Short mmCIF file of C-alpha atoms in Angstrom, two decimals:
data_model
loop_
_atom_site.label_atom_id
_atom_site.label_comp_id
_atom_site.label_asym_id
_atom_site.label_seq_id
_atom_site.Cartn_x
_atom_site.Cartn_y
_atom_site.Cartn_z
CA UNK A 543 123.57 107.81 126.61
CA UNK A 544 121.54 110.50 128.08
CA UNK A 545 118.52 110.10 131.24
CA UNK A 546 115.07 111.05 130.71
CA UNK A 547 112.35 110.68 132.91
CA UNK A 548 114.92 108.18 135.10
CA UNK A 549 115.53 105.81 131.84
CA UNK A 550 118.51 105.80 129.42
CA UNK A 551 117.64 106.87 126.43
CA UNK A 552 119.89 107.02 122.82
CA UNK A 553 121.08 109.78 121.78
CA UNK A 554 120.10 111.18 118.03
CA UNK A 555 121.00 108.32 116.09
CA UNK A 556 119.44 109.57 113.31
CA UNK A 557 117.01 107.29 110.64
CA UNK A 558 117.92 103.87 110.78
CA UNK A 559 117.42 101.50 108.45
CA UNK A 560 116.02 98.48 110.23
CA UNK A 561 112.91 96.85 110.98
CA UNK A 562 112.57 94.53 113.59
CA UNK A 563 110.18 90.96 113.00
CA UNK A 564 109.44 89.09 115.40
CA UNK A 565 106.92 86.04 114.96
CA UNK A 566 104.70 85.31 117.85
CA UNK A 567 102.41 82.40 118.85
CA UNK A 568 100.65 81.58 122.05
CA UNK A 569 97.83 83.05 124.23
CA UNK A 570 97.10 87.05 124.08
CA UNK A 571 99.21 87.48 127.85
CA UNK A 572 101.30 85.16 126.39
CA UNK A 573 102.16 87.12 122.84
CA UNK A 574 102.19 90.56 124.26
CA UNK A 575 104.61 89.18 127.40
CA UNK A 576 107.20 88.49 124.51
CA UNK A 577 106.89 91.47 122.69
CA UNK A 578 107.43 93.13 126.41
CA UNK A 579 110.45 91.03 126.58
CA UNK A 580 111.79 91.31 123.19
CA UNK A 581 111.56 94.85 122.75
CA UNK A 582 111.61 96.18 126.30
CA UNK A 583 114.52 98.58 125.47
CA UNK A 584 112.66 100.22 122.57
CA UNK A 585 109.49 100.42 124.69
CA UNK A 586 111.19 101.82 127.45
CA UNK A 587 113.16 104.15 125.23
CA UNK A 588 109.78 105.29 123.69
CA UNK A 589 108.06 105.99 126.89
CA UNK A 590 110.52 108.10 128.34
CA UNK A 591 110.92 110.30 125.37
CA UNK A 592 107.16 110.37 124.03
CA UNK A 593 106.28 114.48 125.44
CA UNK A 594 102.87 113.65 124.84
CA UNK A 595 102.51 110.80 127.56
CA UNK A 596 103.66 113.55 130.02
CA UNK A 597 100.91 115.52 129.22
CA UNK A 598 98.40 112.48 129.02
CA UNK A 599 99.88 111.79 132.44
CA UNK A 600 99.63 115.11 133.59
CA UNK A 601 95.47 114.85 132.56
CA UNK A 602 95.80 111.03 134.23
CA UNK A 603 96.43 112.86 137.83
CA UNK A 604 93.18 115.02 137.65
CA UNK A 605 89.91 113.83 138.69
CA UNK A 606 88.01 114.61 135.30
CA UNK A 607 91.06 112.54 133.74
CA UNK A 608 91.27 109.92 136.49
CA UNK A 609 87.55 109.16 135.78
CA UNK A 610 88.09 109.03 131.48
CA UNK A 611 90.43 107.13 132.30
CA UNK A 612 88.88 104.45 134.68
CA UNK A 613 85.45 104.29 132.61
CA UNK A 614 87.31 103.68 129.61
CA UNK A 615 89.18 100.73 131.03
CA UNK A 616 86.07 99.40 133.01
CA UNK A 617 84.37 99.35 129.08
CA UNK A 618 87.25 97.71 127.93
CA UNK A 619 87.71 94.95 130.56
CA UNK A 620 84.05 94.31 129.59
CA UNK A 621 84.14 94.26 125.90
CA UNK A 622 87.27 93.10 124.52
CA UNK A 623 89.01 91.56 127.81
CA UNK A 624 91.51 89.41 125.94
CA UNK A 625 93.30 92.92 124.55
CA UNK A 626 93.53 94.59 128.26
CA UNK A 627 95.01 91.13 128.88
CA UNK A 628 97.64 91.37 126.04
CA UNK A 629 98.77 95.00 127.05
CA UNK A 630 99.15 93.81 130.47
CA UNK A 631 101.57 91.01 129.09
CA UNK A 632 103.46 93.58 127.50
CA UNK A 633 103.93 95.73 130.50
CA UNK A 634 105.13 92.66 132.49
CA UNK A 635 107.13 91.68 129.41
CA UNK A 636 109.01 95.36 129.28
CA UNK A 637 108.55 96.00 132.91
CA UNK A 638 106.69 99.28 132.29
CA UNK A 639 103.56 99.99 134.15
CA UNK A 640 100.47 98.99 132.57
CA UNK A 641 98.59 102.78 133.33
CA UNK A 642 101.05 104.69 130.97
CA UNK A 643 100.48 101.75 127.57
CA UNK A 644 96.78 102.40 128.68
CA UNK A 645 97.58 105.98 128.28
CA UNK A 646 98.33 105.50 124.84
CA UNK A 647 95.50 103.51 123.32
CA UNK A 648 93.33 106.84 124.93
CA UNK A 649 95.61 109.16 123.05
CA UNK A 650 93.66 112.35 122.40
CA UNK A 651 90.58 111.14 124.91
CA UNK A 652 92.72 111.56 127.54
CA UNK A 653 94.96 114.48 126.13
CA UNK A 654 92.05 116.57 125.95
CA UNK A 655 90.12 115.74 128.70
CA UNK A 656 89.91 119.02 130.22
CA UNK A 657 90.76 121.41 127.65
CA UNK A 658 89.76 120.58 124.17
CA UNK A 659 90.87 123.48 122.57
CA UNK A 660 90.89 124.49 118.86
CA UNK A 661 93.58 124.85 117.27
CA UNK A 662 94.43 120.92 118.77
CA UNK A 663 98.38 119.35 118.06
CA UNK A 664 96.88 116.38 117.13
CA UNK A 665 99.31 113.86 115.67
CA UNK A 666 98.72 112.54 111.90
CA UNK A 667 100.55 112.68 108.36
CA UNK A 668 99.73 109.26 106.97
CA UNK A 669 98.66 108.90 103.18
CA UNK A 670 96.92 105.84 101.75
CA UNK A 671 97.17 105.14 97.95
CA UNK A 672 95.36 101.73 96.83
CA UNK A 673 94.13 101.07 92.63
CA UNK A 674 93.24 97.69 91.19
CA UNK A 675 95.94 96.86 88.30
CA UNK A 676 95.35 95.02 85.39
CA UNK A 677 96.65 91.80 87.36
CA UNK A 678 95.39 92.35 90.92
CA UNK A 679 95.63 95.39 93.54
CA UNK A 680 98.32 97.56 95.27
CA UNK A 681 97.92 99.26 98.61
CA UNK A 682 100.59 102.03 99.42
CA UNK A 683 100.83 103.88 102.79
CA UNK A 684 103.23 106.63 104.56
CA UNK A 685 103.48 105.81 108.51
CA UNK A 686 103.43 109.23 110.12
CA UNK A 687 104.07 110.12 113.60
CA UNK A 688 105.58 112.74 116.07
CA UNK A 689 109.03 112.70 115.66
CA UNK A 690 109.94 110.18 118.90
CA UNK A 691 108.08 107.91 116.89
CA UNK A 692 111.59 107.24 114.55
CA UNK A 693 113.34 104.11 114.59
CA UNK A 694 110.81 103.39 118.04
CA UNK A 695 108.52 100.34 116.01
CA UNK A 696 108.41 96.95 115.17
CA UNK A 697 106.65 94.56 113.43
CA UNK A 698 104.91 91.56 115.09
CA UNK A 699 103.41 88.26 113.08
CA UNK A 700 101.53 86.51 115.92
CA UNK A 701 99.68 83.45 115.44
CA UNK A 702 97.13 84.06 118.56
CA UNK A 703 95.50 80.75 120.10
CA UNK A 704 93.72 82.10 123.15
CA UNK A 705 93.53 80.14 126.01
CA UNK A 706 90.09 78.78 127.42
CA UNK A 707 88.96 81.85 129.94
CA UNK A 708 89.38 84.02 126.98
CA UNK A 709 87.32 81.72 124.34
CA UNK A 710 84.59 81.92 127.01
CA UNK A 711 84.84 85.95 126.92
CA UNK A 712 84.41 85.76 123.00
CA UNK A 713 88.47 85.67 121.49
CA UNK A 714 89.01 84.28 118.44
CA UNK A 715 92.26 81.99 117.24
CA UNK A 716 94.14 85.35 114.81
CA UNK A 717 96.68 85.16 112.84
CA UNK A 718 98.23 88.54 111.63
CA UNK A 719 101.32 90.36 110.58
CA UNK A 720 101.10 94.49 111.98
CA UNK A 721 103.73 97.70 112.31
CA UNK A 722 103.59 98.69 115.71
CA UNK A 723 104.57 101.85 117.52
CA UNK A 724 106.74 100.99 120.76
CA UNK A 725 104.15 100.07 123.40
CA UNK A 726 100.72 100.45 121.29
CA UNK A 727 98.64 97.51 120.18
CA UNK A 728 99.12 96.08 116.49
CA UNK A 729 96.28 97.40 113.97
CA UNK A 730 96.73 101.16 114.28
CA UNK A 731 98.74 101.13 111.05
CA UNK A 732 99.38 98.89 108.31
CA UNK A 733 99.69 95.09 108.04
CA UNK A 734 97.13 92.26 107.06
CA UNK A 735 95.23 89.39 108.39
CA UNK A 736 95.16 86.19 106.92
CA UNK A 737 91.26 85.75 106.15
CA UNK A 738 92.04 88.02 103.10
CA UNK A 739 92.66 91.73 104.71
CA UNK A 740 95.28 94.54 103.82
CA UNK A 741 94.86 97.57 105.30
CA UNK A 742 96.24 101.23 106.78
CA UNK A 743 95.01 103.47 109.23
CA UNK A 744 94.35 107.31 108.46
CA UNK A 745 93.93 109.04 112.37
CA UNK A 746 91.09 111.67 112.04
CA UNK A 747 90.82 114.45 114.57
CA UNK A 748 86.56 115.13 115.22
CA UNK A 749 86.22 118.39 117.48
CA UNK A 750 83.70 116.31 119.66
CA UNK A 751 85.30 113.02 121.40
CA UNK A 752 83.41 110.70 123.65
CA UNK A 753 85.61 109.85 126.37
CA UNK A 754 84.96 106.97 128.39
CA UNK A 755 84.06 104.88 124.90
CA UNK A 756 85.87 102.51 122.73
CA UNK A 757 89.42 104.25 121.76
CA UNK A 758 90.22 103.48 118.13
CA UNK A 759 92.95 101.73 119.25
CA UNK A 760 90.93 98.64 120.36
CA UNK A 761 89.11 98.70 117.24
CA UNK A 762 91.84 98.50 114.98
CA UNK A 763 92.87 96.04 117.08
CA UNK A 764 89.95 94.07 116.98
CA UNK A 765 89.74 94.37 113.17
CA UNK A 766 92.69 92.06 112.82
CA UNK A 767 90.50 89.12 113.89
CA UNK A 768 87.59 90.12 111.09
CA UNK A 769 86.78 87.18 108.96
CA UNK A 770 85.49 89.51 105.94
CA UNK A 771 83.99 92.96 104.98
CA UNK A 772 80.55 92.79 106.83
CA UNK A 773 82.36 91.54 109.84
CA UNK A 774 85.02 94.43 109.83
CA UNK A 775 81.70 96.83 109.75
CA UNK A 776 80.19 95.34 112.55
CA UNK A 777 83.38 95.33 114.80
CA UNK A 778 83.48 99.30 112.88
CA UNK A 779 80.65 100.00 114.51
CA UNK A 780 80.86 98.77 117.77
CA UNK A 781 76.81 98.53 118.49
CA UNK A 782 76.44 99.79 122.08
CA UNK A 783 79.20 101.51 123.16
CA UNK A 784 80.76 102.95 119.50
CA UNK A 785 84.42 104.87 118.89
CA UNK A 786 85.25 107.69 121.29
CA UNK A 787 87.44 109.54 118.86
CA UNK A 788 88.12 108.77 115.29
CA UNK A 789 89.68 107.62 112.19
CA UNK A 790 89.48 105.76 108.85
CA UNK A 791 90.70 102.49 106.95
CA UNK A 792 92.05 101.42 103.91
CA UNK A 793 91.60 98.23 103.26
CA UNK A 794 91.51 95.57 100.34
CA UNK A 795 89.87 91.92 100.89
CA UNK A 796 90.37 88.83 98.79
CA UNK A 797 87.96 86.66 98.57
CA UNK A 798 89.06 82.74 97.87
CA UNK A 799 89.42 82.88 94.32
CA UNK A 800 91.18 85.74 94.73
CA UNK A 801 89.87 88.56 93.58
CA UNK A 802 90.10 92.07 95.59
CA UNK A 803 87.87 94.71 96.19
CA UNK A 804 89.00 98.23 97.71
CA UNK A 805 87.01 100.40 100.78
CA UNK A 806 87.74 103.45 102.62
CA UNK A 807 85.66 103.75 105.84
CA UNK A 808 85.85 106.89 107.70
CA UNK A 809 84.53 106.57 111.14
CA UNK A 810 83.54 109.16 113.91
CA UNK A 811 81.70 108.92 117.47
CA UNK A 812 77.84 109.13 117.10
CA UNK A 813 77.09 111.78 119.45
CA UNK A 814 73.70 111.02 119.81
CA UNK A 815 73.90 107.20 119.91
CA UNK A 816 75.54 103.95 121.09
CA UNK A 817 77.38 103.43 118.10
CA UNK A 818 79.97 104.40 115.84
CA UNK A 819 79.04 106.50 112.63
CA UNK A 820 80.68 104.90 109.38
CA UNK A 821 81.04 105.99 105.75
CA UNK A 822 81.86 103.22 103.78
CA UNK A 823 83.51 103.80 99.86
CA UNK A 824 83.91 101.24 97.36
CA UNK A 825 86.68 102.00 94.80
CA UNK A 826 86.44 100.27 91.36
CA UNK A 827 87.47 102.52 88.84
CA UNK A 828 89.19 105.37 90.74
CA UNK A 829 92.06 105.12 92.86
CA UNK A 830 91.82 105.63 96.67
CA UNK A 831 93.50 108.19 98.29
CA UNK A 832 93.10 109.36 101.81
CA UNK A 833 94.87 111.29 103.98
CA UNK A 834 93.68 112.86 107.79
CA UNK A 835 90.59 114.60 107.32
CA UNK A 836 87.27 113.39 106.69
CA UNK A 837 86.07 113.49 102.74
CA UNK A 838 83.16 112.50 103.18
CA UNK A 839 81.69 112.30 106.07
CA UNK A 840 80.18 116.06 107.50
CA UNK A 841 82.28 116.08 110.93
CA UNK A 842 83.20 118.98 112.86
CA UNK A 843 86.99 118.49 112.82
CA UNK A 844 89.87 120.45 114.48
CA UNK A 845 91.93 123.22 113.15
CA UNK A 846 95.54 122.85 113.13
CA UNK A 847 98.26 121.22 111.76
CA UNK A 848 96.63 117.96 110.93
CA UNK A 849 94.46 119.44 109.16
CA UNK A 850 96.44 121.92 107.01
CA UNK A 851 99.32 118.82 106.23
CA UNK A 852 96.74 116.74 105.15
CA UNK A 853 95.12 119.74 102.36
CA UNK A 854 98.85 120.20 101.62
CA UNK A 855 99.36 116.14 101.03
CA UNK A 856 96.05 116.23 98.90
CA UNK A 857 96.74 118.94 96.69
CA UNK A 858 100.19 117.20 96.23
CA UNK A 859 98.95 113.60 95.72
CA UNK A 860 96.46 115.53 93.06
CA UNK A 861 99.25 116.89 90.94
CA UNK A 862 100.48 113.67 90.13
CA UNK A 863 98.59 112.05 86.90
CA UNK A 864 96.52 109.16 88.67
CA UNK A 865 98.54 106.14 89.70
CA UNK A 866 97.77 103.11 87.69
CA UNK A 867 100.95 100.79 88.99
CA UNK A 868 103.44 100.20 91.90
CA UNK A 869 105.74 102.73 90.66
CA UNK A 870 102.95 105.71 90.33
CA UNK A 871 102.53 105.19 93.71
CA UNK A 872 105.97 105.08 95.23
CA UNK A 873 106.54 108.15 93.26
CA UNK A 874 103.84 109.57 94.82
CA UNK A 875 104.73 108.36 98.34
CA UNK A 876 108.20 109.70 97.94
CA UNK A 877 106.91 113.54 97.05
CA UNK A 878 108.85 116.32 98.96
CA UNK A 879 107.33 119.10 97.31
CA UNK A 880 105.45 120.94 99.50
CA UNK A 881 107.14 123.57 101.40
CA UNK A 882 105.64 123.28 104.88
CA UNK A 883 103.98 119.53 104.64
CA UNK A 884 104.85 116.74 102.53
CA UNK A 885 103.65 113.62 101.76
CA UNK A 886 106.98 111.92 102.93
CA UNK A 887 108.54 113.88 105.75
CA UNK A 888 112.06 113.45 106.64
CA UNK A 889 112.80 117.33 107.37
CA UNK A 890 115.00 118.01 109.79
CA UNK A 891 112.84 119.79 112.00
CA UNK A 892 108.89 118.92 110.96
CA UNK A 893 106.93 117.37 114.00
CA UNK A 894 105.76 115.11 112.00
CA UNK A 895 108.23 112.18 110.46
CA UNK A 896 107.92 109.24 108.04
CA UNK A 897 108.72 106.41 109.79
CA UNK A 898 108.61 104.00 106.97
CA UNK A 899 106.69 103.62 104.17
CA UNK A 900 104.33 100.01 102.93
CA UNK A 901 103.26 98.69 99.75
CA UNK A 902 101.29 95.91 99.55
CA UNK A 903 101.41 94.34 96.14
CA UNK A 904 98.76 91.47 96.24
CA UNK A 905 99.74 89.85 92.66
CA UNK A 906 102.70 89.25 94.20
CA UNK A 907 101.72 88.31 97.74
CA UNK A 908 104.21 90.46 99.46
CA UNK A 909 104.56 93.27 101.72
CA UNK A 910 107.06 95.53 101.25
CA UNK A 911 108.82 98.22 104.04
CA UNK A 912 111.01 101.73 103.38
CA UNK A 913 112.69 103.80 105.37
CA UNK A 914 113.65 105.70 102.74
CA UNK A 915 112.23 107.14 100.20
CA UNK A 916 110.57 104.39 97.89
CA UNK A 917 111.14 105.50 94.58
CA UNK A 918 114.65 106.01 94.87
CA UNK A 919 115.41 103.31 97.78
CA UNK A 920 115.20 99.15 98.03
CA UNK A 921 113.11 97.94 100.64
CA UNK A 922 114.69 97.06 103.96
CA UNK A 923 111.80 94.06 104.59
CA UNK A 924 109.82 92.21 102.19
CA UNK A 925 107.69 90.32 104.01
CA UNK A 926 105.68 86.95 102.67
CA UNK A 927 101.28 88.14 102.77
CA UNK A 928 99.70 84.95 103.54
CA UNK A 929 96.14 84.23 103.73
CA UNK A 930 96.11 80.55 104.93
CA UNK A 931 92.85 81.29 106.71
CA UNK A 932 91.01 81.55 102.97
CA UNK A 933 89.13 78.15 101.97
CA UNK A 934 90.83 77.17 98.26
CA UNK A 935 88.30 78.61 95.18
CA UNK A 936 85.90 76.24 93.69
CA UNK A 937 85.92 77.27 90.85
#
């Protein structure tokens, strides 16, 4: 064991192949205080190794980043209370102090609070495959992150119930399964809900952020209470206050007779308004594939390495013949041909890694996770997709 930062921390252990569950149930303090508790070693671990929470410290200490940061939580503690409540359980939980999990939900707001520079190192490498199949739909999805990032997740199913203070400040009773990073909120990733939702997360990088308004963090977070599409576009876009930064959404919603239909929504900060701006694509006929930069939406984005992986993953996703099946797209998730960037990254020494890999098949209600490669590995989870929240079809 080595110390970093005045914490233990593993040595290079290399990928391992394991993916911690745990099922949850209780009030939002109550659900985040045992993940705290349950995987306070992996948080801690995290924390101590994650370089870019030193440098979102580092902005934390100044007076421009002091205020981001303290407008951003006062907005937060107004709008969606009961989450500020659930990262606090998790920092009592892990023992870690609440300021540096806040730190993360901010991410680039805070990172780049006083010099937003271009080229930027923003984080990103995710793909998102999803096609309707002759029996249902399949949703396919690389989770990419810096490097740190390996073997430092989890997976919680929670069953939230929230307690009476929070009912009166607007929570909802959730139930949802969602990959986390060590430390972050579930929703930033993949998982589903059960009122019918599948999804993954694509983070975009816009050149302008609004600091001091909604990180996307909360509103992925918030998604995984959405009862159906229009609500998930109203919590989207977040009608007077709207995303500081940005990303987009995969996602696939049954209805209760069970059939599925597919959306992209690529979302940005309105510069000019309350709100957040949304692009919203409905895939019949044509596959979805997305990767981190906007396709649709005319954003002033970064330039760096985000930008160039994700034209790299696009032009490689492109050479494959479109997928039609669960196997065209684990092939696809598994490609290694690029030189510099590829769509699943387990070089040595990229920035970048694949920390596991999801495919939702919906026909078969299940949810599956790699840490390797998918076309040429078994999954190490397969977990059950229920949507117990749907009413049974009439017809």
């Amino acid at each position: 064991m080595k110390e970093l930062n005045g914490v233990l921390c593993e040595p290079n252990i290399g990928r391992r192949r394991a993916v911690p569950v745990l099922y949850l149930q209780g009030s939002h303090y109550e659900v985040g205080f045992d993940v705290g508790r349950n995987f306070a070693s992996i948080i801690k671990s995290f924390l101590s190794s994650y370089e870019n929470l030193r440098d979102f410290e580092k902005e934390y200490k100044t007076i421009t980043g002091q205020d981001a940061y303290e407008k951003t939580l006062a907005n937060m503690k107004k709008r969606y209370p009961y989450y500020v409540k659930e990262m606090q359980g998790v920092a009592d939980g892990a023992n870690v102090p609440f300021h540096q999990l806040f730190l993360l939900q901010m991410d680039d707001l805070i990172g780049t609070i006083n010099d937003n520079h271009i080229p930027r190192n923003d984080t990103g490498g995710c793909s998102s495959l999803a096609v309707k199949t002759r029996k249902s739909a399949i949703l396919a999805h690389t989770e990419d992150a810096f490097g740190e990032t390996l073997n430092h997740f989890y997976i919680m199913s929670a069953h939230i119930i929230p307690d009476p203070e929070d009912k009166e400040l607007g929570a909802v009773e959730e139930r949802f399964a969602s990959l986390c990073y060590a430390g972050h909120m579930p929703g930033y990733t993949m998982g589903y809900n059960e009122n019918g939702l599948v999804f993954s997360i694509n983070t975009l990088s816009p050149l302008e952020l609004k600091p001091g308004n909604t990180p996307r963090t909360f509103i992925t977070r918030a998604l995984l209470a959405s009862k159906n599409f229009s609500d998930a576009e109203r919590i989207l876009r977040d009608e007077g206050l709207g995303i500081g930064n940005g990303f987009s959404i995969n996602m696939i919603w049954s209805d209760k007779c069970g059939d599925q239909k597919i959306y992209n929504v690529e979302v940005a900060p309105d510069l000019k308004a309350d709100r957040s701006v949304l692009n919203i694509n409905n895939y019949v006929d044509e596959p979805l594939i997305h990767t981190n930069i906007y396709q649709r939406l005319s954003v002033k984005e970064v330039i760096g390495p985000i930008i160039d992986s994700s034209t790299a993953r696009l032009k490689a996703i492109h050479a494959h013949p479109p997928p039609e099946n669960g196997k065209d797209l684990k092939n696809i998730l598994s490609d290694i041909s690029g030189q510099d960037f590829q769509v699943f990254q387990e070089k040595e020494d990229s920035i970048i890694k694949t920390i596991a890999a999801g495919v939702f098949e919906l026909d078969k209600m299940t949810w599956s996770i790699y840490i390797n490669k998918p076309n040429i590995s078994e999954p190490v989870a397969v977990l059950p997709i229920r949507f117990s929240s749907l009413s049974k079809c009439e017809s």
